[in-house]
């Protein structure tokens, strides 16, 4: 989606990074004293979510740059670390939780290399493995064509040995990264779905083929890869379609370069449903067999989740028996029935992922 | 706006003209007639003089009926001035009733709908304390106007409690075929407001998922509609219909529930012992409970549970 309104904090200097961003966006920024002006601008719209996708606010992150993933109780979390470089997204997926997560949603770009450098330096000094991602509250690469931040992050991570950077995306924006010396410390990860779901629910995202083509390019430049089947959507014929996607992955990339593949069926905060019904009236995604989960999110009825997971895992094991597979936010029963084990101990899943990251990304294994 | 009190012939009132009638309730005329006979007419009806020398009623429909019941030929009325506009007559009619007793939901809908011809929602909201004897929010006024536009028998169903305001609001945004379909449903069942909303939501969502119009949902899914069984008791019909709709909306969950319930029943635990799975089977935890009045009953229940240890189905349920 094209940005048509640009706000920028008055206090923010027009340094190289900001200047580059503004010049690429080709809009004169409206300098503002108070972020409330952006919130008011968006809130006064009949459709704040759509307006927010076209309104960029360049600001500084005034909260914590490094955060823990907000996993919920009852379901096993991967203990991910979030590098908070921005919020919201220019793409428009019907199921995107960010539509209901922020009140209102604001497309923020957090400018400033120095605070990021300082925050990361503190992490790099610790004697443990970190898996750090920027794709929790936004897509990691939506600004790649107009921002120097992705390049800065890849270069910064290349110079240390205890952390991997995971750039999670539905775009194919990797051009500026291809020539960088990443030192295997950056994992480029794609969220994948069936062509039917991409076409009908993921407005403005790259096609499946384009994503896999980009993955092939990244792999050819030595990048480590990851894939996330999240959200998996259950609909008639989905099993075959997801298996086709799995087959297609391995037509493009080698299993050895894949650090992990995650699976997670569609789940949502109840509040998302009304947003989806209003913004995507043709979407029937939330009319599946959802029940209220133990974390107060709507989830597919468990036997349905188990069924699709088993089908997909069997296919994944055929092509890549050694790739580390994990569930995003599932419980013991699902793990045991689908993967024959359950990372029961506190932090165990995280340690397994650390091990995979260390093995693929040349991290210091002494920190495991 | 009002003239002084005036005595007129009741026959000069066109009582068939009910354009300002708001009340949908027919009061006990016999009691009112007796009261007027013994104590006199305390509040004179309000009438609007027409050009032909006749009058139409703005308020006092039941009082006039009671006077006719008493075979009275004349009545003291409060006429409006002759130049009064329709809009003001309507305001008087609503206010006269609203300040006598709270308006019923149907009266409120009728009043708001009629006044919406003259007032936008903002002005109606502003005037509402003086007219409706209560503050109406603009959004609520919009809802009432929409509900007022529903076809028959919507108001009748609201009046009988078979259609809640929330349900009426929900269906008022649908196309006419769907509205008629839901009105037909609610004319055949009696459900609480929350169950009505559940039914509407489940039907709409199932139809959307199946890609069919709600009205043809049952035909498309080849399911006999329990509402067609007019011999069934309304409560039974409502229960069957609710179950059927839920089964279509949540087929796998419904089948699983049924299967587990059948298995639990096959264990033949006594009625005092309850074996209950977690809600929607999301957790693996089952709860087992029983109540006792004395130690003897406690011992019996424990014995039943001990016997159940040998039951294969119980193991199957708990270890699945």
XYZ file of N, CA and C in Angstrom, chain A residues 138-316:
537
model
N 5.274 -6.026 13.330
C 5.318 -5.509 11.974
C 5.945 -6.579 11.093
N 5.963 -6.347 9.790
C 6.715 -7.227 8.898
C 8.156 -6.703 8.882
N 9.114 -7.612 8.966
C 10.515 -7.187 9.114
C 11.058 -6.427 7.907
N 10.487 -6.666 6.742
C 11.130 -6.106 5.543
C 10.238 -5.173 4.724
N 9.157 -4.662 5.327
C 8.301 -3.766 4.524
C 9.035 -2.486 4.133
N 10.018 -2.071 4.932
C 10.697 -0.797 4.628
C 12.028 -1.007 3.918
N 12.332 -2.232 3.542
C 13.664 -2.523 2.997
C 14.006 -1.659 1.791
N 13.015 -1.351 0.978
C 13.302 -0.561 -0.232
C 13.556 0.912 0.086
N 13.132 1.352 1.255
C 13.245 2.785 1.561
C 14.044 3.055 2.832
N 14.561 2.015 3.445
C 15.212 2.203 4.746
C 16.586 1.531 4.778
N 17.462 2.132 5.553
C 18.797 1.551 5.726
C 18.847 0.613 6.939
N 17.732 0.543 7.666
C 17.729 -0.237 8.913
C 18.007 -1.727 8.697
N 17.358 -2.392 7.726
C 17.643 -3.833 7.571
C 19.127 -4.096 7.312
N 19.714 -3.278 6.488
C 21.145 -3.433 6.191
C 21.973 -3.236 7.462
N 21.622 -2.203 8.215
C 22.329 -1.924 9.466
C 22.238 -3.126 10.417
N 21.051 -3.692 10.507
C 20.860 -4.824 11.433
C 21.673 -6.040 10.993
N 21.633 -6.331 9.711
C 22.374 -7.508 9.216
C 23.871 -7.325 9.493
N 24.374 -6.131 9.229
C 25.807 -5.882 9.452
C 26.150 -5.942 10.938
N 25.259 -5.403 11.763
C 25.520 -5.388 13.212
C 25.551 -6.819 13.767
N 24.602 -7.628 13.339
C 24.568 -9.012 13.822
C 25.753 -9.826 13.294
N 26.268 -9.435 12.149
C 27.368 -10.201 11.554
C 28.625 -10.165 12.418
N 28.693 -9.163 13.299
C 29.934 -8.979 14.055
C 29.886 -9.568 15.460
N 29.083 -10.527 15.702
C 29.012 -11.126 17.045
C 28.721 -12.628 16.905
N 28.680 -13.347 18.062
C 28.575 -14.799 17.945
C 27.551 -15.445 18.872
N 26.690 -14.615 19.498
C 25.720 -15.261 20.390
C 24.266 -15.028 19.986
N 24.043 -14.313 18.900
C 22.654 -14.002 18.547
C 22.400 -14.166 17.057
N 21.179 -14.581 16.758
C 20.759 -14.570 15.353
C 19.614 -13.577 15.198
N 19.617 -12.973 14.048
C 18.546 -12.051 13.707
C 17.597 -12.788 12.774
N 16.321 -12.812 13.106
C 15.356 -13.418 12.194
C 14.487 -12.314 11.594
N 14.574 -12.184 10.285
C 13.758 -11.196 9.577
C 12.579 -11.941 8.960
N 11.416 -11.699 9.523
C 10.225 -12.465 9.131
C 9.380 -11.619 8.190
N 9.008 -12.195 7.041
C 8.342 -11.348 6.048
C 7.363 -12.103 5.158
N 6.496 -11.328 4.522
C 5.658 -11.855 3.439
C 5.991 -11.112 2.154
N 7.077 -10.363 2.180
C 7.486 -9.606 0.999
C 8.606 -10.368 0.279
N 9.103 -9.753 -0.777
C 10.323 -10.284 -1.416
C 11.400 -9.201 -1.385
N 11.320 -8.349 -0.374
C 12.227 -7.200 -0.285
C 13.558 -7.611 0.353
N 14.417 -8.175 -0.451
C 15.701 -8.626 0.103
C 16.881 -8.099 -0.708
N 16.587 -7.287 -1.702
C 17.637 -6.897 -2.642
C 18.843 -6.256 -1.959
N 18.570 -5.326 -1.039
C 19.690 -4.614 -0.399
C 20.486 -5.530 0.525
N 19.929 -6.691 0.848
C 20.607 -7.585 1.788
C 21.518 -8.595 1.082
N 21.263 -8.799 -0.193
C 21.922 -9.912 -0.875
C 23.439 -9.795 -0.905
N 23.933 -8.572 -1.064
C 25.384 -8.414 -1.208
C 26.102 -8.245 0.127
N 25.362 -8.279 1.228
C 25.990 -7.980 2.526
C 26.761 -9.178 3.071
N 27.766 -8.862 3.866
C 28.485 -9.912 4.577
C 27.712 -10.186 5.878
N 26.830 -11.154 5.831
C 25.938 -11.402 6.972
C 26.549 -12.365 7.976
N 27.594 -13.030 7.585
C 28.301 -13.948 8.484
C 27.361 -15.008 9.080
N 26.360 -15.373 8.332
C 25.390 -16.426 8.712
C 24.596 -16.103 9.961
N 24.597 -14.835 10.363
C 23.897 -14.487 11.615
C 22.489 -13.938 11.367
N 22.111 -13.937 10.105
C 20.747 -13.485 9.805
C 19.964 -14.622 9.154
N 18.817 -14.880 9.706
C 17.885 -15.859 9.120
C 16.789 -15.053 8.427
N 16.607 -15.306 7.162
C 15.459 -14.659 6.506
C 14.334 -15.683 6.474
N 13.220 -15.267 7.047
C 12.112 -16.212 7.236
C 10.882 -15.729 6.487
N 10.210 -16.662 5.865
C 8.971 -16.309 5.164
C 7.777 -16.978 5.824
N 6.747 -16.193 5.999
C 5.449 -16.769 6.376
C 4.864 -17.342 5.105
N 4.400 -18.564 5.203
C 3.881 -19.220 4.003
C 2.422 -19.605 4.196
N 1.741 -19.619 3.090
C 0.379 -20.117 3.122
C 0.030 -20.688 1.762
N -1.161 -21.218 1.649
C -1.532 -21.791 0.357
C -1.842 -20.646 -0.613
N -1.675 -20.881 -1.907
C -1.985 -19.821 -2.868
C -3.407 -19.284 -2.692
N -4.332 -20.161 -2.328
C -5.722 -19.715 -2.149
C -5.841 -18.717 -0.998
N -5.166 -19.015 0.097
C -5.223 -18.093 1.248
C -4.459 -16.804 0.942
N -3.322 -16.935 0.295
C -2.557 -15.731 -0.050
C -3.405 -14.818 -0.946
N -4.046 -15.438 -1.926
C -4.833 -14.647 -2.888
C -6.062 -14.011 -2.216
N -6.708 -14.771 -1.350
C -7.980 -14.269 -0.824
C -7.845 -13.500 0.489
N -6.770 -13.752 1.246
C -6.696 -13.161 2.590
C -5.468 -12.284 2.828
N -4.467 -12.376 1.984
C -3.224 -11.647 2.262
C -3.027 -10.559 1.214
N -3.843 -9.532 1.317
C -3.838 -8.441 0.351
C -2.490 -7.713 0.351
N -1.923 -7.558 -0.828
C -0.699 -6.760 -0.935
C 0.574 -7.514 -0.610
N 0.487 -8.809 -0.408
C 1.692 -9.583 -0.111
C 2.210 -10.245 -1.395
N 3.427 -10.752 -1.312
C 3.997 -11.437 -2.474
C 3.352 -12.817 -2.625
N 3.338 -13.306 -3.857
C 2.772 -14.634 -4.097
C 3.673 -15.705 -3.480
N 3.142 -16.895 -3.376
C 3.933 -18.000 -2.825
C 5.192 -18.217 -3.670
N 5.020 -18.257 -4.966
C 6.164 -18.496 -5.847
C 7.213 -17.400 -5.676
N 6.739 -16.167 -5.585
C 7.691 -15.049 -5.424
C 8.446 -15.173 -4.103
N 7.749 -15.551 -3.071
C 8.414 -15.700 -1.769
C 9.478 -16.801 -1.840
N 9.114 -17.911 -2.472
C 10.074 -19.019 -2.535
C 11.230 -18.687 -3.470
N 10.938 -17.929 -4.501
C 12.021 -17.484 -5.389
C 12.992 -16.588 -4.617
N 12.432 -15.717 -3.783
C 13.275 -14.848 -2.950
C 14.087 -15.690 -1.966
N 13.464 -16.730 -1.437
C 14.175 -17.613 -0.504
C 15.353 -18.274 -1.212
N 15.115 -18.684 -2.460
C 16.204 -19.310 -3.228
C 17.365 -18.322 -3.417
N 17.006 -17.078 -3.716
C 18.037 -16.053 -3.901
C 18.823 -15.842 -2.610
N 18.079 -15.753 -1.509
C 18.735 -15.541 -0.209
C 19.659 -16.714 0.106
N 19.165 -17.907 -0.157
C 19.975 -19.099 0.102
C 21.254 -19.068 -0.732
N 21.122 -18.614 -1.969
C 22.295 -18.586 -2.852
C 23.362 -17.627 -2.345
N 22.928 -16.677 -1.495
C 23.890 -15.736 -0.913
C 24.296 -16.169 0.491
N 24.004 -17.380 0.824
C 24.483 -17.929 2.091
C 23.596 -17.654 3.284
N 22.488 -17.002 3.061
C 21.593 -16.735 4.193
C 20.963 -18.030 4.678
N 20.767 -18.089 5.976
C 20.008 -19.173 6.547
C 18.521 -18.820 6.431
N 17.700 -19.840 6.337
C 16.273 -19.616 6.072
C 15.395 -20.204 7.168
N 14.198 -19.685 7.244
C 13.172 -20.301 8.104
C 11.825 -20.075 7.434
N 10.887 -20.916 7.797
C 9.532 -20.773 7.257
C 8.523 -20.907 8.389
N 7.498 -20.125 8.251
C 6.449 -20.152 9.283
C 5.100 -20.372 8.625
N 4.513 -21.511 8.926
C 3.137 -21.762 8.481
C 2.226 -21.215 9.580
N 1.952 -19.965 9.480
C 1.183 -19.327 10.536
C 0.535 -18.069 9.974
N -0.754 -18.004 9.850
C -1.723 -18.965 10.353
C -2.056 -20.048 9.332
N -2.137 -21.266 9.834
C -2.671 -22.349 9.005
C -4.193 -22.230 9.071
N -4.796 -22.207 7.915
C -6.257 -22.039 7.861
C -6.891 -23.361 7.432
N -7.902 -23.752 8.146
C -8.564 -25.029 7.838
C -9.783 -24.773 6.958
N -9.777 -25.366 5.803
C -10.911 -25.241 4.872
C -10.922 -26.498 4.005
N -12.016 -26.755 3.302
C -12.079 -27.991 2.514
C -10.923 -28.072 1.514
N -10.207 -29.159 1.572
C -9.094 -29.362 0.647
C -7.784 -28.743 1.099
N -7.774 -28.176 2.309
C -6.556 -27.473 2.752
C -5.381 -28.436 2.916
N -5.667 -29.673 3.298
C -4.569 -30.618 3.546
C -3.699 -30.764 2.306
N -4.353 -31.009 1.179
C -3.605 -31.200 -0.070
C -2.872 -29.924 -0.458
N -3.548 -28.807 -0.256
C -2.935 -27.543 -0.665
C -1.713 -27.210 0.190
N -1.791 -27.480 1.484
C -0.607 -27.234 2.320
C 0.516 -28.208 1.967
N 0.149 -29.429 1.618
C 1.186 -30.397 1.211
C 1.865 -29.936 -0.078
N 1.076 -29.360 -0.969
C 1.667 -28.829 -2.204
C 2.650 -27.707 -1.903
N 2.293 -26.875 -0.943
C 3.196 -25.780 -0.557
C 4.506 -26.369 -0.021
N 4.362 -27.384 0.804
C 5.550 -28.025 1.403
C 6.445 -28.606 0.300
N 5.802 -29.283 -0.619
C 6.582 -29.850 -1.733
C 7.324 -28.741 -2.482
N 6.626 -27.651 -2.663
C 7.187 -26.547 -3.446
C 8.396 -25.904 -2.736
N 8.335 -25.851 -1.410
C 9.472 -25.270 -0.665
C 10.765 -25.948 -1.111
N 10.687 -27.282 -1.163
C 11.915 -28.029 -1.403
C 12.272 -28.120 -2.884
N 11.411 -27.560 -3.700
C 11.800 -27.378 -5.104
C 12.665 -26.129 -5.237
N 12.603 -25.264 -4.233
C 13.326 -24.002 -4.301
C 14.564 -23.956 -3.409
N 14.468 -24.579 -2.243
C 15.605 -24.476 -1.310
C 15.967 -25.843 -0.746
N 17.198 -25.895 -0.171
C 17.673 -27.159 0.393
C 17.277 -27.239 1.872
N 16.944 -28.403 2.340
C 16.564 -28.532 3.759
C 17.686 -28.084 4.699
N 18.920 -28.283 4.274
C 20.053 -28.003 5.180
C 20.141 -26.529 5.570
N 19.642 -25.654 4.746
C 19.752 -24.225 5.066
C 18.574 -23.716 5.900
N 17.627 -24.600 6.150
C 16.445 -24.174 6.925
C 16.709 -24.391 8.408
N 16.675 -23.314 9.156
C 16.985 -23.394 10.586
C 15.800 -23.964 11.361
N 14.624 -23.545 11.004
C 13.424 -24.101 11.625
C 12.195 -23.812 10.775
N 11.180 -24.608 11.029
C 9.869 -24.373 10.418
C 8.846 -24.432 11.543
N 8.047 -23.404 11.622
C 7.023 -23.416 12.676
C 5.642 -23.621 12.074
N 4.771 -24.141 12.904
C 3.382 -24.345 12.498
C 2.454 -23.774 13.563
N 1.468 -23.082 13.110
C 0.476 -22.555 14.052
C -0.829 -22.325 13.314
N -1.879 -22.932 13.833
C -3.177 -22.715 13.178
C -3.715 -21.333 13.557
N -4.634 -20.856 12.762
C -5.192 -19.520 12.967
C -5.822 -19.417 14.362
N -5.448 -18.382 15.062
C -6.032 -18.105 16.373
C -6.145 -16.598 16.477
N -7.089 -16.143 17.242
C -7.294 -14.696 17.284
C -7.974 -14.246 18.570
N -7.661 -13.015 18.936
C -8.370 -12.406 20.056
C -9.811 -12.204 19.598
N -10.789 -12.480 20.465
C -12.182 -12.353 20.016
C -12.489 -11.011 19.350
N -11.815 -9.976 19.783
C -12.077 -8.643 19.225
C -11.736 -8.504 17.752
N -10.926 -9.417 17.235
C -10.537 -9.319 15.818
C -11.710 -9.636 14.895
N -12.611 -10.465 15.373
C -13.686 -10.944 14.497
C -14.508 -9.789 13.914
N -14.896 -8.864 14.754
C -15.723 -7.757 14.245
C -14.928 -6.882 13.279
N -13.630 -6.756 13.523
C -12.788 -5.977 12.597
C -12.743 -6.680 11.246
N -12.558 -7.986 11.278
C -12.514 -8.750 10.020
C -13.843 -8.665 9.280
N -14.924 -8.786 10.026
C -16.240 -8.751 9.372
C -16.489 -7.409 8.715
N -15.970 -6.369 9.344
C -16.178 -5.022 8.788
C -15.242 -4.768 7.605
N -13.976 -5.145 7.762
C -12.979 -4.793 6.752
C -12.896 -5.827 5.625
N -13.246 -7.049 5.947
C -13.144 -8.119 4.934
C -14.463 -8.910 4.906
N -15.527 -8.262 4.448
C -16.836 -8.928 4.514
C -16.898 -10.236 3.732
N -16.025 -10.396 2.754
C -16.067 -11.641 1.966
C -15.309 -12.775 2.658
N -14.542 -12.443 3.677
C -13.737 -13.475 4.336
C -14.600 -14.310 5.285
N -14.425 -15.622 5.190
C -15.172 -16.503 6.105
C -14.214 -17.203 7.071
N -13.014 -16.664 7.151
C -11.980 -17.306 7.973
C -12.412 -17.543 9.415
N -13.059 -16.554 10.001
C -13.390 -16.704 11.430
C -14.676 -17.491 11.640
N -15.213 -18.083 10.559
C -16.399 -18.915 10.716
C -16.049 -20.408 10.738
N -14.787 -20.705 10.962
C -14.390 -22.090 11.164
C -14.864 -22.560 12.534
N -14.459 -23.766 12.892
C -14.888 -24.299 14.200
C -13.945 -23.811 15.292
N -14.170 -22.576 15.701
C -13.319 -21.997 16.730
C -13.966 -22.115 18.104
N -13.123 -22.407 19.071
C -13.591 -22.442 20.461
C -12.689 -21.489 21.251
N -13.136 -21.118 22.413
C -12.333 -20.216 23.230
C -11.226 -21.016 23.905
N -9.984 -20.690 23.587
C -8.852 -21.412 24.153
C -8.604 -21.028 25.603
N -7.656 -21.725 26.208
C -7.374 -21.478 27.620
C -6.707 -20.121 27.835
N -6.202 -19.546 26.762
C -5.591 -18.221 26.856
C -6.552 -17.125 26.394
N -7.834 -17.497 26.329
C -8.886 -16.558 25.911
C -8.754 -16.082 24.478
N -8.057 -16.859 23.662
C -8.049 -16.584 22.224
C -8.899 -17.658 21.547
N -9.472 -17.298 20.424
C -10.241 -18.272 19.668
C -9.267 -19.185 18.919
N -9.495 -20.482 19.021
C -8.641 -21.468 18.357
C -9.525 -22.499 17.689
N -8.996 -23.133 16.653
C -9.726 -24.247 16.060
C -9.891 -25.341 17.115
N -11.000 -26.024 17.046
C -11.253 -27.174 17.909
C -10.048 -28.123 17.792
N -9.564 -28.577 18.916
C -8.259 -29.249 18.947
C -8.113 -30.431 17.972
N -9.092 -31.330 17.860
C -8.902 -32.433 16.899
C -8.662 -31.935 15.470
N -9.235 -30.805 15.132
C -9.004 -30.256 13.788
C -7.564 -29.766 13.655
N -7.076 -29.155 14.726
C -5.679 -28.681 14.706
C -4.742 -29.877 14.570
N -5.012 -30.871 15.378
C -4.131 -32.046 15.371
C -4.128 -32.699 13.990
N -5.287 -32.762 13.387
C -5.392 -33.411 12.069
C -4.513 -32.696 11.033
N -4.654 -31.402 10.928
C -3.896 -30.691 9.880
C -2.398 -30.702 10.205
N -2.067 -30.576 11.491
C -0.650 -30.634 11.862
C -0.036 -31.977 11.447
N -0.747 -33.058 11.741
C -0.205 -34.388 11.431
C 0.042 -34.527 9.933
N -0.923 -34.059 9.154
C -0.788 -34.148 7.699
C 0.436 -33.363 7.226
N 0.575 -32.163 7.754
C 1.674 -31.299 7.296
C 3.027 -31.807 7.778
N 3.044 -32.286 9.003
C 4.317 -32.779 9.550
C 4.792 -34.009 8.780
N 3.837 -34.878 8.448
C 4.215 -36.070 7.675
C 4.853 -35.641 6.349
N 4.272 -34.639 5.717
C 4.827 -34.163 4.446
C 6.195 -33.522 4.654
N 6.305 -32.716 5.689
C 7.591 -32.053 5.958
C 8.689 -33.073 6.234
